[in-house]
Amino acid sequence: MKKSLLVASLAVLGFAGPAAADISVNVGAIGVMPNDDSGSLPVIESVAGMTGGSTGVTVDENTQLGITFDYALDKNWSLELIAATPFKHEINGTGSLAGLKIGETKHLPPTLLAQYHFDVGVERVDPFIGVGVNYTTFLKRRSVLN
């Protein structure tokens, strides 16, 4: 299952063959900004006797070198495969746990998007909407609390 999304994506792009003019490759920065609103951690509060609502966690952001492969199916529809070097995030405590490093993780989140591009009649303006699938593979998980 892990590799099937990537293999299928590359296969779709591979069928582009002679239509090389319909393929673009872009290199740049790609960021992962987790929504780390954990709220309070009731299990820690009941075990450690901390005040309710006084603990939580935060996950830092990370930016890596990324590459996208775009394949235009026609003038409006395209597929985009997003890949990057592995992302690393530290997980830290907040509130009563402020200053405590709880753990870290390293992952790869390849993403395949389908995009619909609107023809607005203005050169170099290309608004679009898209929907996609992502399969994140975790390469490393480490807890410092164990």
Tab-separated table of N, CA, C and O in Angstrom, residues 2-98:
chain	number	residue	atom	x	y	z
A	2	LYS	N	1.974	1.247	0.746
A	2	LYS	CA	2.823	2.430	0.835
A	2	LYS	C	3.307	2.875	-0.531
A	2	LYS	O	3.220	4.035	-0.879
A	3	LYS	N	3.825	1.929	-1.275
A	3	LYS	CA	4.453	2.275	-2.541
A	3	LYS	C	3.470	2.346	-3.694
A	3	LYS	O	3.787	2.905	-4.735
A	4	SER	N	2.257	1.803	-3.524
A	4	SER	CA	1.321	1.727	-4.638
A	4	SER	C	0.901	3.103	-5.158
A	4	SER	O	0.756	3.290	-6.359
A	5	LEU	N	0.711	4.081	-4.263
A	5	LEU	CA	0.349	5.427	-4.698
A	5	LEU	C	1.460	6.045	-5.530
A	5	LEU	O	1.222	6.593	-6.604
A	6	LEU	N	2.691	5.914	-5.058
A	6	LEU	CA	3.828	6.471	-5.786
A	6	LEU	C	4.011	5.771	-7.119
A	6	LEU	O	4.208	6.410	-8.150
A	7	VAL	N	3.909	4.440	-7.151
A	7	VAL	CA	4.071	3.677	-8.385
A	7	VAL	C	2.978	4.047	-9.377
A	7	VAL	O	3.250	4.283	-10.554
A	8	ALA	N	1.737	4.141	-8.901
A	8	ALA	CA	0.628	4.509	-9.788
A	8	ALA	C	0.823	5.915	-10.342
A	8	ALA	O	0.572	6.176	-11.523
A	9	SER	N	1.282	6.825	-9.504
A	9	SER	CA	1.508	8.208	-9.936
A	9	SER	C	2.592	8.274	-11.005
A	9	SER	O	2.438	8.954	-12.017
A	10	LEU	N	3.683	7.578	-10.765
A	10	LEU	CA	4.767	7.577	-11.750
A	10	LEU	C	4.336	6.895	-13.044
A	10	LEU	O	4.736	7.315	-14.128
A	11	ALA	N	3.497	5.866	-12.933
A	11	ALA	CA	2.994	5.197	-14.129
A	11	ALA	C	2.141	6.145	-14.964
A	11	ALA	O	2.280	6.212	-16.189
A	12	VAL	N	1.271	6.901	-14.299
A	12	VAL	CA	0.439	7.876	-15.017
A	12	VAL	C	1.325	8.890	-15.729
A	12	VAL	O	1.126	9.206	-16.899
A	13	LEU	N	2.337	9.403	-15.020
A	13	LEU	CA	3.243	10.363	-15.637
A	13	LEU	C	4.076	9.720	-16.739
A	13	LEU	O	4.416	10.350	-17.730
A	14	GLY	N	4.390	8.435	-16.573
A	14	GLY	CA	5.184	7.720	-17.575
A	14	GLY	C	4.470	7.566	-18.902
A	14	GLY	O	5.094	7.507	-19.954
A	15	PHE	N	3.130	7.482	-18.886
A	15	PHE	CA	2.366	7.345	-20.117
A	15	PHE	C	2.372	8.630	-20.943
A	15	PHE	O	1.907	8.648	-22.062
A	16	ALA	N	2.910	9.700	-20.373
A	16	ALA	CA	2.960	10.964	-21.091
A	16	ALA	C	3.850	10.847	-22.317
A	16	ALA	O	3.592	11.464	-23.332
A	17	GLY	N	4.911	10.042	-22.233
A	17	GLY	CA	5.812	9.756	-23.347
A	17	GLY	C	6.082	10.923	-24.259
A	17	GLY	O	6.738	11.887	-23.880
A	18	PRO	N	5.576	10.845	-25.509
A	18	PRO	CA	5.885	11.870	-26.511
A	18	PRO	C	5.322	13.251	-26.189
A	18	PRO	O	5.752	14.232	-26.750
A	19	ALA	N	4.381	13.342	-25.288
A	19	ALA	CA	3.770	14.635	-24.985
A	19	ALA	C	4.622	15.415	-23.993
A	19	ALA	O	4.127	16.002	-23.050
A	20	ALA	N	5.914	15.440	-24.212
A	20	ALA	CA	6.835	16.084	-23.270
A	20	ALA	C	6.517	17.563	-23.074
A	20	ALA	O	6.825	18.122	-22.038
A	21	ALA	N	5.896	18.186	-24.062
A	21	ALA	CA	5.544	19.599	-23.928
A	21	ALA	C	4.467	19.796	-22.866
A	21	ALA	O	4.297	20.885	-22.357
A	22	ASP	N	3.743	18.725	-22.515
A	22	ASP	CA	2.685	18.813	-21.522
A	22	ASP	C	3.162	18.477	-20.118
A	22	ASP	O	2.372	18.355	-19.207
A	23	ILE	N	4.466	18.303	-19.940
A	23	ILE	CA	5.026	17.958	-18.631
A	23	ILE	C	5.922	19.098	-18.172
A	23	ILE	O	6.709	19.644	-18.944
A	24	SER	N	5.797	19.446	-16.900
A	24	SER	CA	6.734	20.411	-16.327
A	24	SER	C	7.253	19.861	-15.011
A	24	SER	O	6.563	19.122	-14.323
A	25	VAL	N	8.495	20.205	-14.718
A	25	VAL	CA	9.143	19.789	-13.476
A	25	VAL	C	9.552	21.064	-12.755
A	25	VAL	O	10.157	21.957	-13.356
A	26	ASN	N	9.209	21.146	-11.480
A	26	ASN	CA	9.525	22.327	-10.689
A	26	ASN	C	10.279	21.904	-9.433
A	26	ASN	O	9.957	20.889	-8.827
A	27	VAL	N	11.265	22.687	-9.051
A	27	VAL	CA	12.034	22.428	-7.843
A	27	VAL	C	11.928	23.662	-6.953
A	27	VAL	O	12.010	24.786	-7.433
A	28	GLY	N	11.750	23.434	-5.662
A	28	GLY	CA	11.655	24.562	-4.747
A	28	GLY	C	11.419	24.096	-3.327
A	28	GLY	O	11.546	22.914	-3.013
A	29	ALA	N	11.057	25.023	-2.487
A	29	ALA	CA	10.811	24.727	-1.072
A	29	ALA	C	9.378	24.240	-0.879
A	29	ALA	O	8.449	24.797	-1.454
A	30	ILE	N	9.235	23.182	-0.068
A	30	ILE	CA	7.921	22.662	0.292
A	30	ILE	C	7.884	22.569	1.813
A	30	ILE	O	8.815	22.056	2.434
A	31	GLY	N	6.824	23.094	2.402
A	31	GLY	CA	6.725	23.101	3.856
A	31	GLY	C	5.602	22.231	4.365
A	31	GLY	O	4.585	22.067	3.704
A	32	VAL	N	5.814	21.674	5.552
A	32	VAL	CA	4.765	20.951	6.269
A	32	VAL	C	4.547	21.702	7.569
A	32	VAL	O	5.466	21.857	8.377
A	33	MET	N	3.330	22.219	7.749
A	33	MET	CA	2.969	22.997	8.924
A	33	MET	C	1.834	22.285	9.648
A	33	MET	O	0.669	22.526	9.353
A	34	PRO	N	2.164	21.391	10.587
A	34	PRO	CA	1.124	20.621	11.263
A	34	PRO	C	0.172	21.502	12.074
A	34	PRO	O	0.585	22.493	12.660
A	35	ASN	N	-1.090	21.110	12.083
A	35	ASN	CA	-2.066	21.733	12.965
A	35	ASN	C	-1.907	21.035	14.307
A	35	ASN	O	-2.398	19.928	14.497
A	36	ASP	N	-1.209	21.654	15.219
A	36	ASP	CA	-0.838	20.983	16.469
A	36	ASP	C	-1.677	21.437	17.658
A	36	ASP	O	-1.225	21.422	18.785
A	37	ASP	N	-2.901	21.815	17.424
A	37	ASP	CA	-3.776	22.239	18.509
A	37	ASP	C	-4.250	20.999	19.269
A	37	ASP	O	-5.292	20.432	18.978
A	38	SER	N	-3.448	20.554	20.218
A	38	SER	CA	-3.739	19.306	20.918
A	38	SER	C	-4.783	19.467	22.011
A	38	SER	O	-5.302	18.485	22.509
A	39	GLY	N	-5.061	20.676	22.422
A	39	GLY	CA	-5.906	20.845	23.589
A	39	GLY	C	-5.144	20.344	24.812
A	39	GLY	O	-3.932	20.221	24.802
A	40	SER	N	-5.858	20.026	25.863
A	40	SER	CA	-5.160	19.547	27.052
A	40	SER	C	-5.018	18.033	26.998
A	40	SER	O	-5.743	17.361	26.287
A	41	LEU	N	-4.064	17.512	27.712
A	41	LEU	CA	-3.820	16.073	27.740
A	41	LEU	C	-4.337	15.498	29.056
A	41	LEU	O	-3.636	15.470	30.061
A	42	PRO	N	-5.590	15.011	29.096
A	42	PRO	CA	-6.202	14.576	30.348
A	42	PRO	C	-5.505	13.373	30.983
A	42	PRO	O	-5.495	13.240	32.191
A	43	VAL	N	-4.914	12.474	30.187
A	43	VAL	CA	-4.254	11.295	30.758
A	43	VAL	C	-3.072	11.719	31.617
A	43	VAL	O	-2.897	11.255	32.742
A	44	ILE	N	-2.257	12.638	31.122
A	44	ILE	CA	-1.104	13.114	31.885
A	44	ILE	C	-1.585	13.848	33.131
A	44	ILE	O	-1.034	13.701	34.204
A	45	GLU	N	-2.650	14.629	32.980
A	45	GLU	CA	-3.161	15.387	34.126
A	45	GLU	C	-3.650	14.457	35.233
A	45	GLU	O	-3.374	14.667	36.404
A	46	SER	N	-4.364	13.381	34.852
A	46	SER	CA	-4.880	12.493	35.895
A	46	SER	C	-3.766	11.662	36.513
A	46	SER	O	-3.808	11.345	37.697
A	47	VAL	N	-2.741	11.314	35.765
A	47	VAL	CA	-1.632	10.523	36.296
A	47	VAL	C	-0.702	11.393	37.133
A	47	VAL	O	-0.288	11.023	38.218
A	48	ALA	N	-0.356	12.572	36.611
A	48	ALA	CA	0.616	13.425	37.294
A	48	ALA	C	-0.022	14.415	38.252
A	48	ALA	O	0.673	15.142	38.935
A	49	GLY	N	-1.337	14.479	38.292
A	49	GLY	CA	-2.021	15.379	39.205
A	49	GLY	C	-1.926	16.841	38.822
A	49	GLY	O	-2.043	17.718	39.670
A	50	MET	N	-1.727	17.131	37.534
A	50	MET	CA	-1.644	18.524	37.089
A	50	MET	C	-3.040	19.117	36.984
A	50	MET	O	-4.035	18.403	36.845
A	51	THR	N	-3.137	20.417	37.013
A	51	THR	CA	-4.405	21.122	36.889
A	51	THR	C	-5.005	20.874	35.510
A	51	THR	O	-4.298	20.875	34.507
A	52	GLY	N	-6.326	20.671	35.448
A	52	GLY	CA	-7.008	20.453	34.177
A	52	GLY	C	-6.745	21.569	33.176
A	52	GLY	O	-6.730	22.735	33.536
A	53	GLY	N	-6.510	21.196	31.927
A	53	GLY	CA	-6.258	22.174	30.873
A	53	GLY	C	-4.886	22.811	30.912
A	53	GLY	O	-4.642	23.793	30.223
A	54	SER	N	-3.978	22.246	31.691
A	54	SER	CA	-2.671	22.898	31.845
A	54	SER	C	-1.562	22.291	30.998
A	54	SER	O	-0.434	22.749	31.059
A	55	THR	N	-1.852	21.245	30.235
A	55	THR	CA	-0.804	20.596	29.448
A	55	THR	C	-1.230	20.426	28.001
A	55	THR	O	-2.414	20.346	27.688
A	56	GLY	N	-0.268	20.341	27.125
A	56	GLY	CA	-0.528	20.118	25.709
A	56	GLY	C	0.777	19.843	24.995
A	56	GLY	O	1.830	19.717	25.624
A	57	VAL	N	0.698	19.734	23.671
A	57	VAL	CA	1.904	19.541	22.869
A	57	VAL	C	1.891	20.477	21.676
A	57	VAL	O	0.844	20.961	21.250
A	58	THR	N	3.064	20.712	21.130
A	58	THR	CA	3.215	21.479	19.910
A	58	THR	C	4.164	20.720	18.995
A	58	THR	O	5.072	20.034	19.467
A	59	VAL	N	3.935	20.818	17.694
A	59	VAL	CA	4.779	20.163	16.697
A	59	VAL	C	5.341	21.253	15.799
A	59	VAL	O	4.583	22.058	15.252
A	60	ASP	N	6.671	21.285	15.651
A	60	ASP	CA	7.265	22.356	14.856
A	60	ASP	C	7.077	22.129	13.359
A	60	ASP	O	6.791	21.030	12.907
A	61	GLU	N	7.226	23.217	12.596
A	61	GLU	CA	7.114	23.180	11.143
A	61	GLU	C	8.455	22.779	10.549
A	61	GLU	O	9.486	22.875	11.211
A	62	ASN	N	8.441	22.343	9.270
A	62	ASN	CA	9.689	21.990	8.600
A	62	ASN	C	9.545	22.260	7.115
A	62	ASN	O	8.496	22.008	6.530
A	63	THR	N	10.598	22.777	6.511
A	63	THR	CA	10.638	23.044	5.071
A	63	THR	C	11.798	22.265	4.470
A	63	THR	O	12.892	22.242	5.034
A	64	GLN	N	11.542	21.626	3.332
A	64	GLN	CA	12.548	20.804	2.666
A	64	GLN	C	12.574	21.100	1.175
A	64	GLN	O	11.688	21.761	0.639
A	65	LEU	N	13.596	20.564	0.514
A	65	LEU	CA	13.692	20.653	-0.937
A	65	LEU	C	12.606	19.782	-1.542
A	65	LEU	O	12.464	18.612	-1.173
A	66	GLY	N	11.809	20.352	-2.425
A	66	GLY	CA	10.719	19.608	-3.030
A	66	GLY	C	10.794	19.637	-4.544
A	66	GLY	O	11.467	20.478	-5.142
A	67	ILE	N	10.105	18.690	-5.151
A	67	ILE	CA	10.017	18.619	-6.601
A	67	ILE	C	8.586	18.253	-6.975
A	67	ILE	O	7.956	17.448	-6.291
A	68	THR	N	8.062	18.901	-8.000
A	68	THR	CA	6.733	18.562	-8.491
A	68	THR	C	6.824	18.204	-9.963
A	68	THR	O	7.619	18.784	-10.717
A	69	PHE	N	6.030	17.224	-10.349
A	69	PHE	CA	5.892	16.823	-11.736
A	69	PHE	C	4.458	17.111	-12.128
A	69	PHE	O	3.529	16.559	-11.527
A	70	ASP	N	4.264	17.989	-13.095
A	70	ASP	CA	2.931	18.362	-13.553
A	70	ASP	C	2.715	17.807	-14.959
A	70	ASP	O	3.579	17.970	-15.834
A	71	TYR	N	1.574	17.184	-15.175
A	71	TYR	CA	1.224	16.650	-16.490
A	71	TYR	C	-0.129	17.209	-16.898
A	71	TYR	O	-1.138	16.972	-16.231
A	72	ALA	N	-0.151	17.985	-17.977
A	72	ALA	CA	-1.393	18.576	-18.474
A	72	ALA	C	-2.126	17.541	-19.332
A	72	ALA	O	-1.618	17.112	-20.370
A	73	LEU	N	-3.312	17.147	-18.877
A	73	LEU	CA	-4.127	16.191	-19.632
A	73	LEU	C	-4.803	16.884	-20.813
A	73	LEU	O	-4.961	16.299	-21.884
A	74	ASP	N	-5.229	18.108	-20.606
A	74	ASP	CA	-5.772	18.965	-21.667
A	74	ASP	C	-5.624	20.406	-21.188
A	74	ASP	O	-4.907	20.663	-20.236
A	75	LYS	N	-6.320	21.364	-21.825
A	75	LYS	CA	-6.096	22.764	-21.439
A	75	LYS	C	-6.623	23.110	-20.050
A	75	LYS	O	-6.213	24.096	-19.468
A	76	ASN	N	-7.534	22.297	-19.501
A	76	ASN	CA	-8.091	22.591	-18.185
A	76	ASN	C	-7.649	21.621	-17.075
A	76	ASN	O	-7.549	22.018	-15.919
A	77	TRP	N	-7.404	20.376	-17.398
A	77	TRP	CA	-7.109	19.363	-16.385
A	77	TRP	C	-5.629	18.998	-16.353
A	77	TRP	O	-5.003	18.834	-17.400
A	78	SER	N	-5.104	18.849	-15.134
A	78	SER	CA	-3.715	18.399	-14.982
A	78	SER	C	-3.577	17.528	-13.738
A	78	SER	O	-4.419	17.563	-12.844
A	79	LEU	N	-2.499	16.751	-13.717
A	79	LEU	CA	-2.133	15.951	-12.559
A	79	LEU	C	-0.812	16.485	-12.039
A	79	LEU	O	0.061	16.866	-12.828
A	80	GLU	N	-0.661	16.509	-10.733
A	80	GLU	CA	0.583	16.984	-10.132
A	80	GLU	C	1.020	15.994	-9.059
A	80	GLU	O	0.248	15.639	-8.167
A	81	LEU	N	2.259	15.534	-9.162
A	81	LEU	CA	2.856	14.674	-8.154
A	81	LEU	C	3.858	15.514	-7.377
A	81	LEU	O	4.749	16.126	-7.956
A	82	ILE	N	3.690	15.555	-6.049
A	82	ILE	CA	4.564	16.344	-5.183
A	82	ILE	C	5.429	15.392	-4.372
A	82	ILE	O	4.909	14.483	-3.720
A	83	ALA	N	6.742	15.607	-4.406
A	83	ALA	CA	7.684	14.801	-3.624
A	83	ALA	C	8.671	15.751	-2.946
A	83	ALA	O	8.824	16.901	-3.357
A	84	ALA	N	9.343	15.259	-1.915
A	84	ALA	CA	10.303	16.098	-1.191
A	84	ALA	C	11.292	15.212	-0.444
A	84	ALA	O	11.083	14.005	-0.320
A	85	THR	N	12.345	15.830	0.048
A	85	THR	CA	13.246	15.125	0.952
A	85	THR	C	12.514	14.967	2.290
A	85	THR	O	11.550	15.681	2.557
A	86	PRO	N	12.935	14.035	3.151
A	86	PRO	CA	12.188	13.765	4.392
A	86	PRO	C	12.054	14.988	5.306
A	86	PRO	O	12.974	15.783	5.454
A	87	PHE	N	10.886	15.096	5.928
A	87	PHE	CA	10.589	16.147	6.892
A	87	PHE	C	10.829	15.620	8.298
A	87	PHE	O	10.526	14.463	8.594
A	88	LYS	N	11.356	16.483	9.186
A	88	LYS	CA	11.588	16.104	10.576
A	88	LYS	C	10.879	17.122	11.469
A	88	LYS	O	10.973	18.325	11.237
A	89	HIS	N	10.165	16.617	12.488
A	89	HIS	CA	9.431	17.481	13.409
A	89	HIS	C	9.745	17.093	14.845
A	89	HIS	O	9.770	15.903	15.177
A	90	GLU	N	9.958	18.092	15.678
A	90	GLU	CA	10.096	17.859	17.111
A	90	GLU	C	8.738	18.090	17.767
A	90	GLU	O	7.986	18.993	17.381
A	91	ILE	N	8.426	17.273	18.766
A	91	ILE	CA	7.175	17.371	19.508
A	91	ILE	C	7.541	17.800	20.924
A	91	ILE	O	8.323	17.117	21.597
A	92	ASN	N	7.036	18.955	21.340
A	92	ASN	CA	7.382	19.533	22.640
A	92	ASN	C	6.137	19.788	23.466
A	92	ASN	O	5.048	20.003	22.926
A	93	GLY	N	6.311	19.804	24.774
A	93	GLY	CA	5.213	20.078	25.689
A	93	GLY	C	4.902	21.561	25.773
A	93	GLY	O	5.756	22.409	25.513
A	94	THR	N	3.657	21.879	26.137
A	94	THR	CA	3.241	23.260	26.395
A	94	THR	C	2.561	23.299	27.763
A	94	THR	O	2.252	22.264	28.352
A	95	GLY	N	2.305	24.489	28.242
A	95	GLY	CA	1.661	24.642	29.549
A	95	GLY	C	2.569	24.119	30.652
A	95	GLY	O	3.742	24.488	30.722
A	96	SER	N	2.060	23.219	31.467
A	96	SER	CA	2.854	22.646	32.565
A	96	SER	C	4.042	21.840	32.060
A	96	SER	O	4.985	21.598	32.795
A	97	LEU	N	3.983	21.410	30.809
A	97	LEU	CA	5.079	20.619	30.216
A	97	LEU	C	6.025	21.471	29.374
A	97	LEU	O	6.870	20.929	28.665
A	98	ALA	N	5.879	22.787	29.408
A	98	ALA	CA	6.716	23.681	28.592
A	98	ALA	C	8.195	23.381	28.825
A	98	ALA	O	8.635	23.193	29.953
